[in-house]
Amino acid sequence: EQKADHELSGKIWDARNHTLISQDHLLKELSHASYVLLGEIHDNPDHHILQARVVDGLVQLGRKPVIVMEMFDIDEQPAINRVLASNNPSADNLFKNTHAIQDGWPGDAYKPLLETLLKNGLPIFAADITDDELQNLHAGGFKSLGNDRLATLNLQQPLASGHAKILRNQIIQSHCGYAEEQHVNTMLYMQRVRDAYLADGLIRNANGSGSILIAGAGHVRNDFAVPAYLRARQPNKKYKIVAFLELNQGVSSPEEYLPETIDGGSVYDFLWFTPEVKYEDPCEQFREQLEKIDS
């Protein structure tokens, strides 16, 4: 069930200039960037339709960027390449040859986006860390990556304390307040590694038209996520961030949708507002599971 009657529904907010802009204006802004980061709520179908619209618009402006996707793990790249080179490079075949659906990604929601990428003949690159690497990280921390990889990914420096506090709070909230301290610490550095991997995917795979990242909105925030690693590794390259955000019926000011930051700056360049999708409350599901365990 969606509420489309919000005054900001479908509007695009330029967070740096504090003004509403048109889709054409947005596309013109994005067309000058080496890297375009499109941050989503994974389960919201509107977000993927709008991402497809952005990609289509940039192609019409003469860009043919590569697409870097969080939903595919990097060890799935050979399978993706086979599908892209086949006689029938469809979204269904991408799902059949990867484990995105088994990993919980909502295939139906992503179909319009994937079909748009395939229609335009754009290269698709997997960017997320593999399950094996995640297990190694869980067991051994950063050192499991090795010094060379840590240096390449720019992960040697600790996260600034203010940024670490924000990320820690995000992790605690996403786990409904039930996460133990050690688990939060592990999740914090795993999130940092995933951000660094996604940035690496953008850098390594970019072509003359740059690259576009399709990832969760938390991964594209400007202060400490993927853009921080882009700045560290390629300080002269231009990037732009679009966050697709769900509207709240009680909130009508665009600025109120911006996440907390240390300095009060905007963590996204542009906000594209969409109707809210009603989800099952994950915290309620979590509580029910805990009650079953305790009973």
Short mmCIF file of C-alpha atoms in Angstrom, two decimals, residues 66-187:
data_model
loop_
_atom_site.label_atom_id
_atom_site.label_comp_id
_atom_site.label_asym_id
_atom_site.label_seq_id
_atom_site.Cartn_x
_atom_site.Cartn_y
_atom_site.Cartn_z
CA VAL A 66 29.28 0.73 -16.32
CA ILE A 67 26.85 -0.31 -13.58
CA VAL A 68 28.25 -1.50 -10.26
CA MET A 69 25.79 -3.40 -8.06
CA GLU A 70 25.71 -4.21 -4.36
CA MET A 71 23.27 -7.09 -4.93
CA PHE A 72 25.91 -9.28 -6.62
CA ASP A 73 29.01 -10.65 -4.86
CA ILE A 74 32.32 -10.25 -6.71
CA ASP A 75 32.78 -14.02 -7.10
CA GLU A 76 29.60 -14.01 -9.25
CA GLN A 77 31.20 -11.87 -11.97
CA PRO A 78 32.06 -14.81 -14.30
CA ALA A 79 28.42 -15.96 -14.19
CA ILE A 80 27.20 -12.41 -14.88
CA ASN A 81 29.61 -12.13 -17.82
CA ARG A 82 28.28 -15.38 -19.28
CA VAL A 83 24.69 -14.11 -19.09
CA LEU A 84 25.64 -10.77 -20.66
CA ALA A 85 27.41 -12.55 -23.53
CA SER A 86 24.56 -15.02 -24.11
CA ASN A 87 21.76 -14.90 -26.67
CA ASN A 88 19.23 -14.19 -23.93
CA PRO A 89 20.67 -11.74 -21.38
CA SER A 90 17.54 -11.33 -19.24
CA ALA A 91 16.99 -10.36 -15.61
CA ASP A 92 15.59 -13.87 -15.01
CA ASN A 93 18.79 -15.42 -16.32
CA LEU A 94 20.88 -13.16 -14.11
CA PHE A 95 18.91 -14.41 -11.12
CA LYS A 96 19.14 -18.06 -12.22
CA ASN A 97 22.93 -17.85 -12.54
CA THR A 98 23.66 -15.95 -9.32
CA HIS A 99 22.54 -16.38 -5.72
CA ALA A 100 21.02 -12.89 -5.32
CA ILE A 101 17.51 -14.26 -4.73
CA GLN A 102 18.75 -16.87 -2.26
CA ASP A 103 20.60 -14.08 -0.44
CA GLY A 104 17.28 -12.29 0.07
CA TRP A 105 17.37 -9.65 -2.67
CA PRO A 106 13.86 -8.81 -3.98
CA GLY A 107 14.14 -9.92 -7.60
CA ASP A 108 10.77 -8.61 -8.76
CA ALA A 109 11.62 -5.12 -7.51
CA TYR A 110 14.95 -5.09 -9.39
CA LYS A 111 13.63 -6.45 -12.69
CA PRO A 112 12.75 -3.09 -14.33
CA LEU A 113 16.21 -1.76 -13.52
CA LEU A 114 18.06 -4.85 -14.73
CA GLU A 115 16.03 -4.98 -17.96
CA THR A 116 16.88 -1.32 -18.58
CA LEU A 117 20.59 -2.02 -18.09
CA LEU A 118 20.40 -4.97 -20.50
CA LYS A 119 18.33 -3.04 -23.06
CA ASN A 120 21.00 -0.34 -23.14
CA GLY A 121 23.83 -2.88 -23.37
CA LEU A 122 25.56 -1.56 -20.27
CA PRO A 123 28.26 -3.60 -18.51
CA ILE A 124 27.17 -4.91 -15.10
CA PHE A 125 29.74 -5.50 -12.36
CA ALA A 126 29.37 -7.26 -9.02
CA ALA A 127 30.90 -5.31 -6.15
CA ASP A 128 29.96 -6.82 -2.79
CA ILE A 129 32.30 -8.86 -0.63
CA THR A 130 31.96 -12.65 -0.92
CA ASP A 131 30.41 -14.81 1.80
CA ASP A 132 33.78 -16.50 2.42
CA GLU A 133 35.51 -13.16 2.88
CA LEU A 134 32.76 -12.04 5.24
CA GLN A 135 33.25 -15.17 7.34
CA ASN A 136 37.00 -14.53 7.45
CA LEU A 137 36.34 -10.95 8.52
CA HIS A 138 33.96 -12.12 11.21
CA ALA A 139 36.58 -14.50 12.56
CA GLY A 140 39.76 -12.49 12.07
CA GLY A 141 38.88 -8.84 11.63
CA PHE A 142 40.62 -6.47 9.22
CA LYS A 143 43.86 -8.44 9.28
CA SER A 144 42.15 -11.27 7.38
CA LEU A 145 42.28 -9.04 4.28
CA GLY A 146 46.07 -8.74 4.38
CA ASN A 147 48.13 -5.55 4.50
CA ASP A 148 48.27 -5.01 0.73
CA ARG A 149 44.50 -5.25 0.34
CA LEU A 150 43.93 -2.99 3.35
CA ALA A 151 46.24 -0.40 1.79
CA THR A 152 44.56 -0.64 -1.63
CA LEU A 153 41.11 -0.24 -0.09
CA ASN A 154 42.31 2.62 2.14
CA LEU A 155 41.16 0.87 5.31
CA GLN A 156 44.25 1.44 7.46
CA GLN A 157 42.88 4.49 9.28
CA PRO A 158 40.25 4.14 12.00
CA LEU A 159 36.88 5.77 11.49
CA ALA A 160 36.58 9.21 13.11
CA SER A 161 34.91 8.85 16.50
CA GLY A 162 31.89 10.94 15.53
CA HIS A 163 31.35 8.90 12.38
CA ALA A 164 31.81 5.65 14.29
CA LYS A 165 29.13 6.78 16.75
CA ILE A 166 26.63 7.48 13.93
CA LEU A 167 27.36 4.13 12.25
CA ARG A 168 27.12 2.31 15.58
CA ASN A 169 23.71 3.88 16.24
CA GLN A 170 22.54 2.84 12.76
CA ILE A 171 23.58 -0.76 13.41
CA ILE A 172 21.87 -0.82 16.82
CA GLN A 173 18.66 0.61 15.35
CA SER A 174 18.68 -1.84 12.44
CA HIS A 175 18.94 -4.68 14.96
CA CYS A 176 16.04 -3.25 16.99
CA GLY A 177 18.30 -2.60 19.99
CA TYR A 178 18.99 -6.31 20.53
CA ALA A 179 22.56 -6.47 19.16
CA GLU A 180 25.28 -7.27 21.69
CA GLU A 181 28.27 -4.92 21.96
CA GLN A 182 30.73 -7.35 20.35
CA HIS A 183 28.32 -7.98 17.51
CA VAL A 184 27.94 -4.23 16.95
CA ASN A 185 31.75 -3.85 16.80
CA THR A 186 31.99 -6.65 14.23
CA MET A 187 29.15 -5.21 12.15
#
